[in-house]
XYZ file of C-alpha atoms in Angstrom:
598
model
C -24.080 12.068 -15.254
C -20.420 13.269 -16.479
C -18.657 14.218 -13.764
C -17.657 17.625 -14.316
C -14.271 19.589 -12.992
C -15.404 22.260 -10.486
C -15.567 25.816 -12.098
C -12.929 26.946 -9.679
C -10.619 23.777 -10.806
C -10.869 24.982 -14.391
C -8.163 27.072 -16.250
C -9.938 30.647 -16.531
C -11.720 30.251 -13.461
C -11.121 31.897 -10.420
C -9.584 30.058 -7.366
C -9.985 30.814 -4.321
C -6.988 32.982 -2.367
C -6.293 32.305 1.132
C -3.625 33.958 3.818
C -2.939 33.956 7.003
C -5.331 34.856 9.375
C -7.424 35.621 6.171
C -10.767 33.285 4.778
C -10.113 32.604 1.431
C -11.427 35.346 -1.238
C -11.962 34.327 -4.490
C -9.272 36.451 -7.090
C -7.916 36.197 -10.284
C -4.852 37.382 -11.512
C -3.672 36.999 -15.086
C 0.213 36.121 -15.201
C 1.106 34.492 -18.652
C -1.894 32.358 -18.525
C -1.651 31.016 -15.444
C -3.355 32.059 -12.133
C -1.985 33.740 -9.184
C -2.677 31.836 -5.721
C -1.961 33.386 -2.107
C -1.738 31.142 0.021
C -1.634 30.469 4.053
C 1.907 29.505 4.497
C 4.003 32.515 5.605
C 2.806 34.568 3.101
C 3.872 32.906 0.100
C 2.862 33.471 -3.294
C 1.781 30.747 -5.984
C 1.680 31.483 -9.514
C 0.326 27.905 -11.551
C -0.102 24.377 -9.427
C 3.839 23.798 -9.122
C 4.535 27.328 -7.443
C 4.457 25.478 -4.190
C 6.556 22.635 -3.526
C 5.404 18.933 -2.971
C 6.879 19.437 0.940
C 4.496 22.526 1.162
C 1.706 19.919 -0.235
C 2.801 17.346 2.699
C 3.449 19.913 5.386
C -0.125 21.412 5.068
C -1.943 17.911 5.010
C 0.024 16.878 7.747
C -2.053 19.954 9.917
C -5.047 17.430 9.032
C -4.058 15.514 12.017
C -2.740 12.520 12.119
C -3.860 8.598 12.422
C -4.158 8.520 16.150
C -6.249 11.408 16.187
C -8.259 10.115 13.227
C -8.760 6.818 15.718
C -10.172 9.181 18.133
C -12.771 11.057 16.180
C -13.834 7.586 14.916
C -14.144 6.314 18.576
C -15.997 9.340 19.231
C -18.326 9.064 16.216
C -18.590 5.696 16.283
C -21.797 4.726 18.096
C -23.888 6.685 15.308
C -22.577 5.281 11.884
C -24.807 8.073 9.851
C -22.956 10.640 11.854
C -19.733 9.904 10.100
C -20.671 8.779 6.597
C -22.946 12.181 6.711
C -20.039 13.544 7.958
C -17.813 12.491 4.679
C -20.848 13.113 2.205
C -20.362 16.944 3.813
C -16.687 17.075 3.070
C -16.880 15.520 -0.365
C -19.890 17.670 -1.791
C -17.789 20.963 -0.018
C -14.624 19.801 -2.395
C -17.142 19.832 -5.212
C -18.448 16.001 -5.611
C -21.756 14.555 -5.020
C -21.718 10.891 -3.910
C -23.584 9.659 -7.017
C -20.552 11.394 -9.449
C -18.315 8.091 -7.223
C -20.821 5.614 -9.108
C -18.689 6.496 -11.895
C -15.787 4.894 -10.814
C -16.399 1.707 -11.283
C -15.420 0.632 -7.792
C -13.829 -2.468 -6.089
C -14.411 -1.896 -2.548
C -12.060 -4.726 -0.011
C -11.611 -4.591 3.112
C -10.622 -7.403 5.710
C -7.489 -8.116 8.833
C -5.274 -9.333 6.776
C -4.252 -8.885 3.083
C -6.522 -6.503 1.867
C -3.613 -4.639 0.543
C -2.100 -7.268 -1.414
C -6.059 -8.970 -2.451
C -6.319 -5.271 -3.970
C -2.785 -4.759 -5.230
C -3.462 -8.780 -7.018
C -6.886 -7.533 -8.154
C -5.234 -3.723 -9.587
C -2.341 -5.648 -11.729
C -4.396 -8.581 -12.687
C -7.348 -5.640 -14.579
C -4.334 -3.482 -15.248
C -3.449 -6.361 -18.031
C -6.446 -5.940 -19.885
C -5.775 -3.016 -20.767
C -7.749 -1.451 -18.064
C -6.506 2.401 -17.032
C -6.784 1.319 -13.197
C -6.892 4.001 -9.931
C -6.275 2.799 -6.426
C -5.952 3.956 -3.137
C -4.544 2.168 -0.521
C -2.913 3.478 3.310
C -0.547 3.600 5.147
C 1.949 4.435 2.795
C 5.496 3.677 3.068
C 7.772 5.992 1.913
C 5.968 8.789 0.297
C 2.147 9.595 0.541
C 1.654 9.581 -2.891
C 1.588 6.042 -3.031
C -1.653 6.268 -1.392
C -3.064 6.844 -4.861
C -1.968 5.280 -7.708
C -2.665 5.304 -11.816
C -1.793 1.919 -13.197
C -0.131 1.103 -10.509
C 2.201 3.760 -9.917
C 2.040 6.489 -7.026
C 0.446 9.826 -8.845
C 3.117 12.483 -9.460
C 4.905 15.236 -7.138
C 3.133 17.544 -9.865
C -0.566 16.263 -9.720
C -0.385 15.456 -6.186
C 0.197 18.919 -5.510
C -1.995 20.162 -8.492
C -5.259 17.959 -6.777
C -3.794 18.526 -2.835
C -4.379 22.769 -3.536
C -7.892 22.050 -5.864
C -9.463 20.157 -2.640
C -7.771 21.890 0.179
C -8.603 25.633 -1.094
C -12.493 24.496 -1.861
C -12.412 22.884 1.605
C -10.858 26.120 2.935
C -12.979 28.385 1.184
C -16.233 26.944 1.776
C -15.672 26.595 5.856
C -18.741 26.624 7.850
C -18.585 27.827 11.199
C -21.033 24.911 12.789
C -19.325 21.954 11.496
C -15.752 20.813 11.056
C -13.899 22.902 9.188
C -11.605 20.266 7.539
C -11.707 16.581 6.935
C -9.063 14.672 8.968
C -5.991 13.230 7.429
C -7.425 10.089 5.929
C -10.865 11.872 5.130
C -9.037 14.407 3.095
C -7.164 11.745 1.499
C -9.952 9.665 0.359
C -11.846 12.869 -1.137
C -8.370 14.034 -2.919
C -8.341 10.308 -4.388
C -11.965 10.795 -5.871
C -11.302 13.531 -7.320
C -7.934 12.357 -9.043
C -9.556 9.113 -10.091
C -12.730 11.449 -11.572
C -10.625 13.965 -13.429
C -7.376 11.545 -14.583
C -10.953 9.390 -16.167
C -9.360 5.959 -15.202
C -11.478 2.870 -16.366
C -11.895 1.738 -12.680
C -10.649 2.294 -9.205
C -9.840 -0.634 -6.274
C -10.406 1.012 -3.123
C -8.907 -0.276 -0.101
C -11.098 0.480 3.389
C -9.266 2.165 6.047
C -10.166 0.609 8.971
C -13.127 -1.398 9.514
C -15.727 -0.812 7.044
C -19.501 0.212 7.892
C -18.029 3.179 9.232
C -15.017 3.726 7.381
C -15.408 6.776 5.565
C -14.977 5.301 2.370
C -18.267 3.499 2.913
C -20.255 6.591 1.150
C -19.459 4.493 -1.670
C -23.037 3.476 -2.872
C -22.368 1.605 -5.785
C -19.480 -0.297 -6.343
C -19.530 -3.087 -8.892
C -17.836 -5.943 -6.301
C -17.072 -5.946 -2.558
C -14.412 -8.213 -1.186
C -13.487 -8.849 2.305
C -10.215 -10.868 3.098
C -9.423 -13.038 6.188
C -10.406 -11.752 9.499
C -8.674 -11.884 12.569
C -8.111 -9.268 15.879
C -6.962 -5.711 15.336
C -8.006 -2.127 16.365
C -10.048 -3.645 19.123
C -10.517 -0.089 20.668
C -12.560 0.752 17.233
C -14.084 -2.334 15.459
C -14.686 -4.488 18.956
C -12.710 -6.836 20.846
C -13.935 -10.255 19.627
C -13.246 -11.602 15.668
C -17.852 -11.461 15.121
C -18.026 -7.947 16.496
C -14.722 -7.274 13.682
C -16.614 -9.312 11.109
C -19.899 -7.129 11.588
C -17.679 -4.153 10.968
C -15.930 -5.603 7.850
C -20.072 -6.493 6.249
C -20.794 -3.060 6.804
C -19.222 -2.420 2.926
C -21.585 -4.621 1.474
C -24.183 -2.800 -1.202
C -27.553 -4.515 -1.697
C -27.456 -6.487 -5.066
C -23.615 -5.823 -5.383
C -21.817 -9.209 -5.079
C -19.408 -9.588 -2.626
C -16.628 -12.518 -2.261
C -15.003 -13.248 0.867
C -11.944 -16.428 1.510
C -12.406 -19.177 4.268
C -12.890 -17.633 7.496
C -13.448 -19.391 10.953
C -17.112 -20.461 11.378
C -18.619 -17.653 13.691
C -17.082 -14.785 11.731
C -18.446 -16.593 8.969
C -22.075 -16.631 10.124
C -21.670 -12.766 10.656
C -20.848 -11.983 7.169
C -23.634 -13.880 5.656
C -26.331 -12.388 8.696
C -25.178 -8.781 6.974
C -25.090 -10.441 3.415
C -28.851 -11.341 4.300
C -29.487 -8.012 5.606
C -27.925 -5.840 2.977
C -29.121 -8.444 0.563
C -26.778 -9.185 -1.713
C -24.708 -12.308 -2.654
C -22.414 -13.709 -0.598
C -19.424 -16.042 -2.346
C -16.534 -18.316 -0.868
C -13.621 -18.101 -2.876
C -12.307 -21.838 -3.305
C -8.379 -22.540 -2.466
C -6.137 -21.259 -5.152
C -5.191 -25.401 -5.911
C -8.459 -25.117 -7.648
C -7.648 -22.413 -10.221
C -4.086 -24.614 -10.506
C -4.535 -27.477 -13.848
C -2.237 -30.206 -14.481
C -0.474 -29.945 -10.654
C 0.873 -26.871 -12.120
C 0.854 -24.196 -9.729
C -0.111 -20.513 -10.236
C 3.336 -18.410 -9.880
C 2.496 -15.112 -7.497
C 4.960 -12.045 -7.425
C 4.590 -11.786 -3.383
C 5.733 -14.317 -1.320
C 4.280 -16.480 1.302
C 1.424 -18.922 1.543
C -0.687 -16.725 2.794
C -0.933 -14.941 -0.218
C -2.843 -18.049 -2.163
C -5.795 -16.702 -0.320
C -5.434 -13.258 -1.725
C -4.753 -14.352 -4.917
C -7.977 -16.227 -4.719
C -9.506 -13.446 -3.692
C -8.163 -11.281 -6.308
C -9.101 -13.650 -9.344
C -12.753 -13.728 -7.973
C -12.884 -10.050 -7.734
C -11.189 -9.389 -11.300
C -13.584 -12.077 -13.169
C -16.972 -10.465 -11.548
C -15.758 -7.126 -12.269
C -14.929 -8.108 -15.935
C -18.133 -9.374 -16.266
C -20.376 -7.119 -14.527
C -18.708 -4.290 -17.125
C -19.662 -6.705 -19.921
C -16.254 -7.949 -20.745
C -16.961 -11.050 -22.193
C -13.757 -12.233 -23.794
C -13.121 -15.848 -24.842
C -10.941 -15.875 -21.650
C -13.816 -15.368 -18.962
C -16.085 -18.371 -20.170
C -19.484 -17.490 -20.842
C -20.744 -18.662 -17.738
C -21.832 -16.938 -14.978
C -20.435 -17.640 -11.205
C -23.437 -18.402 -8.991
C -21.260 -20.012 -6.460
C -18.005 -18.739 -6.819
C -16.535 -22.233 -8.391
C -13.004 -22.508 -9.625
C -12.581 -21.290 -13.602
C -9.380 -21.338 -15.706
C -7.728 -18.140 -15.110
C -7.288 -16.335 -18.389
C -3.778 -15.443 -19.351
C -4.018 -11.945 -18.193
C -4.988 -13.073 -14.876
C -2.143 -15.535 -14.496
C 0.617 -12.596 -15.453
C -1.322 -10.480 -13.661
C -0.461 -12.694 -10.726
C 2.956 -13.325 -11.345
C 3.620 -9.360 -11.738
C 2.240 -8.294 -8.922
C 4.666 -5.956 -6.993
C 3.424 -4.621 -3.281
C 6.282 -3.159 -1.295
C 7.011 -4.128 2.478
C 4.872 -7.321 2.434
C 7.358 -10.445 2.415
C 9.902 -8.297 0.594
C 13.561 -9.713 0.202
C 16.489 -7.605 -0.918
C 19.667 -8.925 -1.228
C 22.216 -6.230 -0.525
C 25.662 -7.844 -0.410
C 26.528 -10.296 2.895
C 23.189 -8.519 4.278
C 19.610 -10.199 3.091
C 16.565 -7.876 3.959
C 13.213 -9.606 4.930
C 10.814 -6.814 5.235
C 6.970 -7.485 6.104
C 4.853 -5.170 7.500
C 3.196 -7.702 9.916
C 1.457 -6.196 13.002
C -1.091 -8.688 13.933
C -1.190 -12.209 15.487
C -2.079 -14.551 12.495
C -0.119 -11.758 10.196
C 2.892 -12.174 12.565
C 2.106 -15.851 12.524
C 2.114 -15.608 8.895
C 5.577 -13.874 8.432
C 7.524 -16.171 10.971
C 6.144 -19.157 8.331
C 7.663 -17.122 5.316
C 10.862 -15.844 7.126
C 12.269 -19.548 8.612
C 11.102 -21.251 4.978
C 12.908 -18.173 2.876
C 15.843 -18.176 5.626
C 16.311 -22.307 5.171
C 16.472 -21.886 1.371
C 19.461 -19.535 1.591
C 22.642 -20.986 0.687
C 24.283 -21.292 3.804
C 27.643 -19.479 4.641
C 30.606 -22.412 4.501
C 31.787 -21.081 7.383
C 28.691 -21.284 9.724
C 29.131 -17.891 10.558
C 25.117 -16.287 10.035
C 23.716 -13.313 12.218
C 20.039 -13.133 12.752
C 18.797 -9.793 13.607
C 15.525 -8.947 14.317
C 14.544 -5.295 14.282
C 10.914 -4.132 15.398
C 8.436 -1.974 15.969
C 5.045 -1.721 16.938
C 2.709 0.686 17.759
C -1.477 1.508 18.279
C -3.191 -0.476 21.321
C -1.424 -3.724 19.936
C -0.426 -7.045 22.396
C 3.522 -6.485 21.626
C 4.195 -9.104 24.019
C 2.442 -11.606 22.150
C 3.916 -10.424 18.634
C 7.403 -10.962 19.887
C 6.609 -14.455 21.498
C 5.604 -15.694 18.026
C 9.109 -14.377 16.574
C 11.309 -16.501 18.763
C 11.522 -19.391 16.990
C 12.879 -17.483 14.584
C 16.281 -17.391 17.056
C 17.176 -14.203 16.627
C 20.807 -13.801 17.458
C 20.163 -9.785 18.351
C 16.967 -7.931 18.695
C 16.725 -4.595 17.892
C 14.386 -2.328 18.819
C 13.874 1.812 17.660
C 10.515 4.457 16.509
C 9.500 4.783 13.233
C 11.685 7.855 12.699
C 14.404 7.384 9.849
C 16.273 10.170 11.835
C 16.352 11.589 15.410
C 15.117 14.619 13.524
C 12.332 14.384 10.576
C 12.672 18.006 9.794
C 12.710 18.190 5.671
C 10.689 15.329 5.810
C 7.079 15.714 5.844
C 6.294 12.293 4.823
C 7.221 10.875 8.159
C 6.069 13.908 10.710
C 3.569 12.758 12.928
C 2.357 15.549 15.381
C 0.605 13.094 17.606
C 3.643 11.394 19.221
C 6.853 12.666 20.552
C 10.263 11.094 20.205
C 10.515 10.419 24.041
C 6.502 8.461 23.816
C 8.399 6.253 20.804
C 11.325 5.458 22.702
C 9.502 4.675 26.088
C 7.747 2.147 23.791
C 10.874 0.701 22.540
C 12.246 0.384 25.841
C 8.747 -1.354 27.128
C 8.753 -3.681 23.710
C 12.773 -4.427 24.912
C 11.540 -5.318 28.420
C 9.347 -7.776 26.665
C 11.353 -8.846 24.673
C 14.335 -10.001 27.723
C 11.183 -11.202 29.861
C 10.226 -14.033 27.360
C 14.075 -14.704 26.593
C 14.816 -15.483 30.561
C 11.774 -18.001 29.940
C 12.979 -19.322 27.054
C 16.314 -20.248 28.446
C 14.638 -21.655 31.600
C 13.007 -24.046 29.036
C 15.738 -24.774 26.781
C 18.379 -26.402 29.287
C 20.967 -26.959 26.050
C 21.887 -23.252 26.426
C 24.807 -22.712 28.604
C 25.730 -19.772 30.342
C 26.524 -16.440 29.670
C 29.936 -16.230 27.303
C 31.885 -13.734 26.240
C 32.352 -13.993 22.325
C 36.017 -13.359 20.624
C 35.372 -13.461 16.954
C 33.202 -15.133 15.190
C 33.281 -19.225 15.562
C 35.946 -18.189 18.251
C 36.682 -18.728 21.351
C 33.603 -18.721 24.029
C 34.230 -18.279 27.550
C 31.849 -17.253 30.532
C 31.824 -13.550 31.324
C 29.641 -13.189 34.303
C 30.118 -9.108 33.654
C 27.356 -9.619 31.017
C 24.410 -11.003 32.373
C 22.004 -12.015 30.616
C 23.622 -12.285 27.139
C 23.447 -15.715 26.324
C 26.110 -17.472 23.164
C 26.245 -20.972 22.718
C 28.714 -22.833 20.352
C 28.155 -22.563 16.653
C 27.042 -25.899 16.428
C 23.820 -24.822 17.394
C 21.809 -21.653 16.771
C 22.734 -19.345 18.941
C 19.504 -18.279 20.969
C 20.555 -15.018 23.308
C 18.421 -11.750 25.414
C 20.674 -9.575 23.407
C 18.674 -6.491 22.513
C 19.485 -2.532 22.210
C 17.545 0.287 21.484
C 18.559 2.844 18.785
C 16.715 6.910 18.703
C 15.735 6.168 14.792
C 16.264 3.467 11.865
C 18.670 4.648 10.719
C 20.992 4.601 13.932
C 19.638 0.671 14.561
C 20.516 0.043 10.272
C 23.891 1.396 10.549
C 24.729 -0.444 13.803
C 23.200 -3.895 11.964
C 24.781 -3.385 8.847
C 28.568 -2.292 9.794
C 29.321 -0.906 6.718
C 28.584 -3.913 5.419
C 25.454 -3.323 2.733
C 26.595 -1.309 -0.193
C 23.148 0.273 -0.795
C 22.739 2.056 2.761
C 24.883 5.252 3.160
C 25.293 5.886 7.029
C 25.085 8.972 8.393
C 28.372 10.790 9.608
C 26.912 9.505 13.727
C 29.760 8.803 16.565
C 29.312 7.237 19.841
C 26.503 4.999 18.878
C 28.292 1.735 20.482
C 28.655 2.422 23.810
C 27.090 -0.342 24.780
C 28.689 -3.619 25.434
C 26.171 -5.695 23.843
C 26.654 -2.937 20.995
C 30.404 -3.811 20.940
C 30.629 -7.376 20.970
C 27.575 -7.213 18.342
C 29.842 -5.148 16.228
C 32.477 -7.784 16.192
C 30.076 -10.417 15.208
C 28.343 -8.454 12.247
C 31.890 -7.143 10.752
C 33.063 -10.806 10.468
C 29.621 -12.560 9.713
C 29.482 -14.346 6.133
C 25.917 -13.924 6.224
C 23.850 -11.307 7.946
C 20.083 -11.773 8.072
C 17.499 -9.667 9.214
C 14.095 -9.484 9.600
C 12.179 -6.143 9.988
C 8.625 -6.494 11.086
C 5.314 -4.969 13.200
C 4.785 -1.834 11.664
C 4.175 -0.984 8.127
C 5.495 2.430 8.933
C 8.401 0.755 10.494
C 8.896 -0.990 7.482
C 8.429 2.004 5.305
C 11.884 3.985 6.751
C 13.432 1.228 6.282
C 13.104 0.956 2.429
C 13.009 4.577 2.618
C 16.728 4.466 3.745
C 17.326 1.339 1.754
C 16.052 2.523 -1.510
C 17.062 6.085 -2.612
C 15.206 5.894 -5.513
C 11.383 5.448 -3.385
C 12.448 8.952 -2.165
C 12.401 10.774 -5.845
C-alpha cells in the first residue's frame, strides 16, 4: 500500500490549532498560501512550518521527558512486552501510520552492547554508495538532536525537523485520549517522527538502530524488516535488560522476525546459545559473521574510516548486513556474486563496499582531532569491554604520536559517567593509561544550558551531576592510593617548578604524586569543574586555537589547579582523552566544533 501523507499534513488541509490551556481545534486560515497555526507556547502564532523556531521544536520535545524517565516507564512496562509495543502501535497509528505502512521502509533493524552505532553507521555508508537514498536513526545524539535522523547520512534539516516535529506533535496533541497516555515519551516520539520523515522524504531504505534492548524496545513494532543484526554483547542497563550477559542476549533476540535473516559477530558461548534458542523460536536464520581477515585478499587489509580493532567486527557485521540487504531487494550486480549466503561465508567485498568502509564517518567513537599542541581522543565508551576497548585504541594511537623532543607530554583524562553504571570499575581500566591529571565535570557545556535546548535535561539537577563527579573523583583517588602502594618506583609527593624542572617534596600537597620525567608520571591529581567547558578551558590554557573560552575568573583556586596550569602552559604536547558518556562526549565536540552547532 502507498503510504499516504495524512490529510491534515497536506497543503490545503486543515491542521489542527492548539493553545494554552486549549485542546487543539482544527482551523484554517488562508495567509498567502500558507496556513495559520496557534500554538501552545505563550500564545504564539505560526504562519507556514518555519514560523516557529528549531529551539521552540527542541524546547517542546524536551516536555516529552527525558531518558531517565523513559528508563522508568520501561521498567514499569517491562514485565508485559505487548503492553509497550501496543503501547507504540497506539502512538504511531494516533500520528497517522499503521504499522504495515513501516514494511515500506525497507528496514535494517541492529541492535547489540557494543557497536551497534558504528555496525549501522558501516552498513548506512556502505548502501549509501550504491546509489541507495538511505534514512537512519540512531540515539543519543551528540550535539544536536537532529542527528538522530539522518538522509544519506546527514542529520535532517532545522527546517524539516521542525516541519515533521509540529505534523506529529499537533496529531498527537489533537487526537489525546483521556484513558491512555497522552504523549509518547521522548524516544517514542522520536522514533514515530523518524517514520514519518523516512515515509514522506521516500528514501530507498532506512537502518534503524534499537534503543535499548530490543524485544521491548519500542522500535520492535517493526514487523518486517528485510535483515536483523545484533553486534557484540556484553553488560549494560542491568536495571532494564537483566543483570547477567544470557538474560541481555534474550533481550537483544527479541528483534528477530520469523523468516527475516539475522547476522550476529562472535559472541561468548552462553550468550551465543541464547540467540540461536530465540533464532529457533522466532524461526528464522541465524548467521556468524566470519573475522574481517576473511573478506581481506592478498594480506591486504580492508582500510575502515573509524579507528580501533574493535571496529573489524562491525565492519564484518556491516558487510553481511549490506550484501543480504542487496540481495533480498534483488540487487544482483556483478559485484554481489550470484550466490546465495547460507552460512554467512566470507565473499569479495564489491568496490562500493570497500569505499563504503573506508568513508565511514561516526562522530565521538575513537575520534582524534588535532588542534595545535592539544590532540583530542574522544570515544564515547561507557561500558566494561567498550572501556576496555578504548584504553586498547588510546595507548596504540598515543604511542604512534611523534613524541615531543623535549619529553614534556601531559595526559589528561576527562570523564563522565552516568545511568546505574560500575564507575569504579570504568576508571580502574583507564589507569594504565597514566593519566598525568584527571578531570572530572556533568555533561553540561555551561553552568547554565539556557538557549540550549539540545542539552536540557529536566530529570537531573546541576547539584545531582556534580555530587556524581565528586563520588567518580573519590574513586578515582581511592584506586590511585592503591596504585602507588603497588608501584614502589613512585616517590613521594613533589612539588613541580616548570616543566622537566626542578622536583622537590612538598608535604603541603598530599596526595599529588610527580616523579622525574624519565618515567611517566603516574599522580591522584584530579579536580572537578561545574561544566565542560570550565574543565576544557582549564586543560587547554589557551592553548588549542579552535576552543574560544568563555570570559570565566577564579576557576584556579585550587592548588592542584595551579601547579596544573604551569604544566599545561609549558607542555610540548598535551593529550587528552575524553571518555564514559556519549553525552559527555557530545559537549565536548559541541564546544570544539562550532560548525556541529549550525
Amino acid at each position: 500500500m502507498e503510504y499516504q501523507v495524512p490529510a491534515w499534513g497536506r497543503r490545503g488541509a486543515a491542521r489542527p490549532v492548539t493553545s494554552a490551556g486549549t485542546r487543539g481545534a482544527w482551523s484554517r486560515a488562508a495567509c498567502s498560501g500558507a496556513h495559520v497555526l496557534s500554538l501552545g507556547i505563550g500564545g504564539l502564532q505560526w504562519g507556514g512550518w518555519m514560523g516557529v523556531s528549531f529551539q521552540d521544536a527542541i524546547r517542546t520535545l524536551n516536555t516529552l521527558q527525558t531518558n531517565a524517565n523513559y528508563l522508568e516507564q520501561v521498567k514499569r512496562e517491562r514485565g508485559d512486552p505487548q503492553v509497550q509495543l501496543e503501547a507504540m502501535k497506539g502512538f504511531l497509528e494516533r500520528s497517522g501510520l499503521k504499522v504495515e505502512d513501516l514494511d515500506q521502509l525497507n528496514i535494517i533493524h541492529v541492535t547489540g552492547t557494543k557497536g551497534k552505532g558504528s555496525t549501522c553507521a558501516f552498513t548506512e555508508r556502505i548502501l549509501r554508495n550504491y546509489g541507495l537514498k538511505t534514512g537512519f536513526y540512531s540515539s543519543p545524539h551528540l550535539v544536536q538532536v537532529r542527528e538522530r535522523i539522518r538522509i544519506n547520512g546527514q542529520p535532517i534539516s532545522k527546517e524539516l525537523f521542525s516541519k515533521y516535529f509540529w505534523q506529529v506533535y499537533n496529531r498527537l496533541e489533537e487526537t489525546k485520549d483521556p484513558g491512555h497516555a497522552s504523549m509518547p515519551a521522548y524516544f517514542r516520539f522520536l522514533t514515530i517522527m523518524a517514520f514519518h520523515v523516512f515515509l514522506q522524504e521516500k528514501v530507498d531504505l532506512a537502518v534503524v538502530e534499537v534503543g535499548i534492548g530490543g524485544a521491548y524496545d519500542c522500535t520492535n513494532i517493526i514487523r518486517k524488516p528485510i535483515v536483523c543484526g545484533v553486534s557484540s554483547l556484553g553488560i549494560d542497563h542491568t536495571s532494564i535488560l537483566g543483570d547477567t550477559i544470557e538474560k541481555i542476549a534474550w533481550q537483544k533476540g527479541g528483534i528477530f522476525k520469523p523468516g527475516v535473516p539475522a547476522f550476529t559477530v562472535p559472541q561468548p558461548e552462553r550468550p551465543l546459545e541464547v540467540l540461536r534458542e530465540r533464532a529457533r523460536e522466532s524461526p528464522c536464520p541465524l548467521y556468524l559473521c566470519p573475522d574481517l581477515d576473511a573478506f581481506e585478499e592478498d594480506d591486504k587489509a580492508l582500510q575502515l574510516g573509524l579507528a580501533g580493532e574493535h571496529q573489524r567486527s562491525n565492519a564484518t557485521l556491516a558487510l553481511q548486513l549490506s550484501r543480504a540487504w542487496l540481495q533480498q531487494q534483488g540487487y544482483q550486480g556483478k559485484e554481489l556474486g550470484k550466490r546465495p549466503v547460507p552460512l554467512a561465508p566470507a565473499f569479495r567485498p564489491s568496490s562500493s563496499m570497500v569505499q563504503g568502509l573506508q568513508d565511514t564517518e561516526w562522530l565521538g567513537r575513537n575520534q582524534v582531532l588535532q588542534h595545535g599542541p592539544v590532540t583530542w581522543y574522544i570515544d564515547g565508551a561507557h561500558t566494561t569491554s567498550s572501556v576496555q576497548a578504548c584504553v586498547r585504541w588510546f595507548r596504540q594511537a598515543a604511542l604512534n604520536e611523534e613524541k615531543p623532543v623535549d619529553g614534556s607530554e601531559v595526559r589528561v583524562l576527562l570523564f563522565n559517567a552516568t545511568g546505574d553504571r560500575d564507575t569504579a570499575a570504568l576508571l580502574k581500566l583507564l589507569l594504565p593509561c597514566r593519566f598525568d591529571y584527571a578531570v572530572f565535570c556533568p555533561n553540561f557545556t555551561e553552568v547554565s544550558v539556557v538557549g540550549n535546548a539540545d542539552q536540557q535535561n529536566f530529570n537531573v539537577t546541576l547539584e545531582n551531576m556534580l555530587t556524581r563527579c565528586l563520588e567518580n573523583q573519590k574513586k578515582w583517588n581511592r584506586l590511585m592510593e592503591e596504585k602507588v602502594g603497588q608501584d614502589l618506583w613512585l616517590s613521594p609527593p613533589m612539588h613541580v617548578e616548570g616543566v622537566g624542572g626542578r622536583l622537590k617534596p612538598d608535604p603541603l600537597r598530599g596526595p599529588l604524586l610527580f616523579v622525574p620525567s624519565s618515567e611517566r608520571p603516574l599522580n591522584s591529581n584530579s579536580l572537578v569543574f561545574p561544566c565542560i567547558s570550565h574543565a576544557l578551558q582549564w586543560i587547554t590554557q589557551g592553548r588549542d586555537p579552535h576552543f574560544q573560552a568563555p570570559a570565566t575568573k577564579g576557576l584556579h583556586l585550587h592548588p592542584v589547579a595551579g601547579t596544573g596550569a604551569v604544566l599545561l602552559k609549558e607542555a610540548a604536547a598535551i593529550r587528552v582523552l575524553v571518555t564514559g558518556s556519549l553525552h559527555l562526549v557530545g559537549g565536548v565536540l559541541k564546544l570544539l566544533d562550532q560548525s556541529l552547532s549550525q
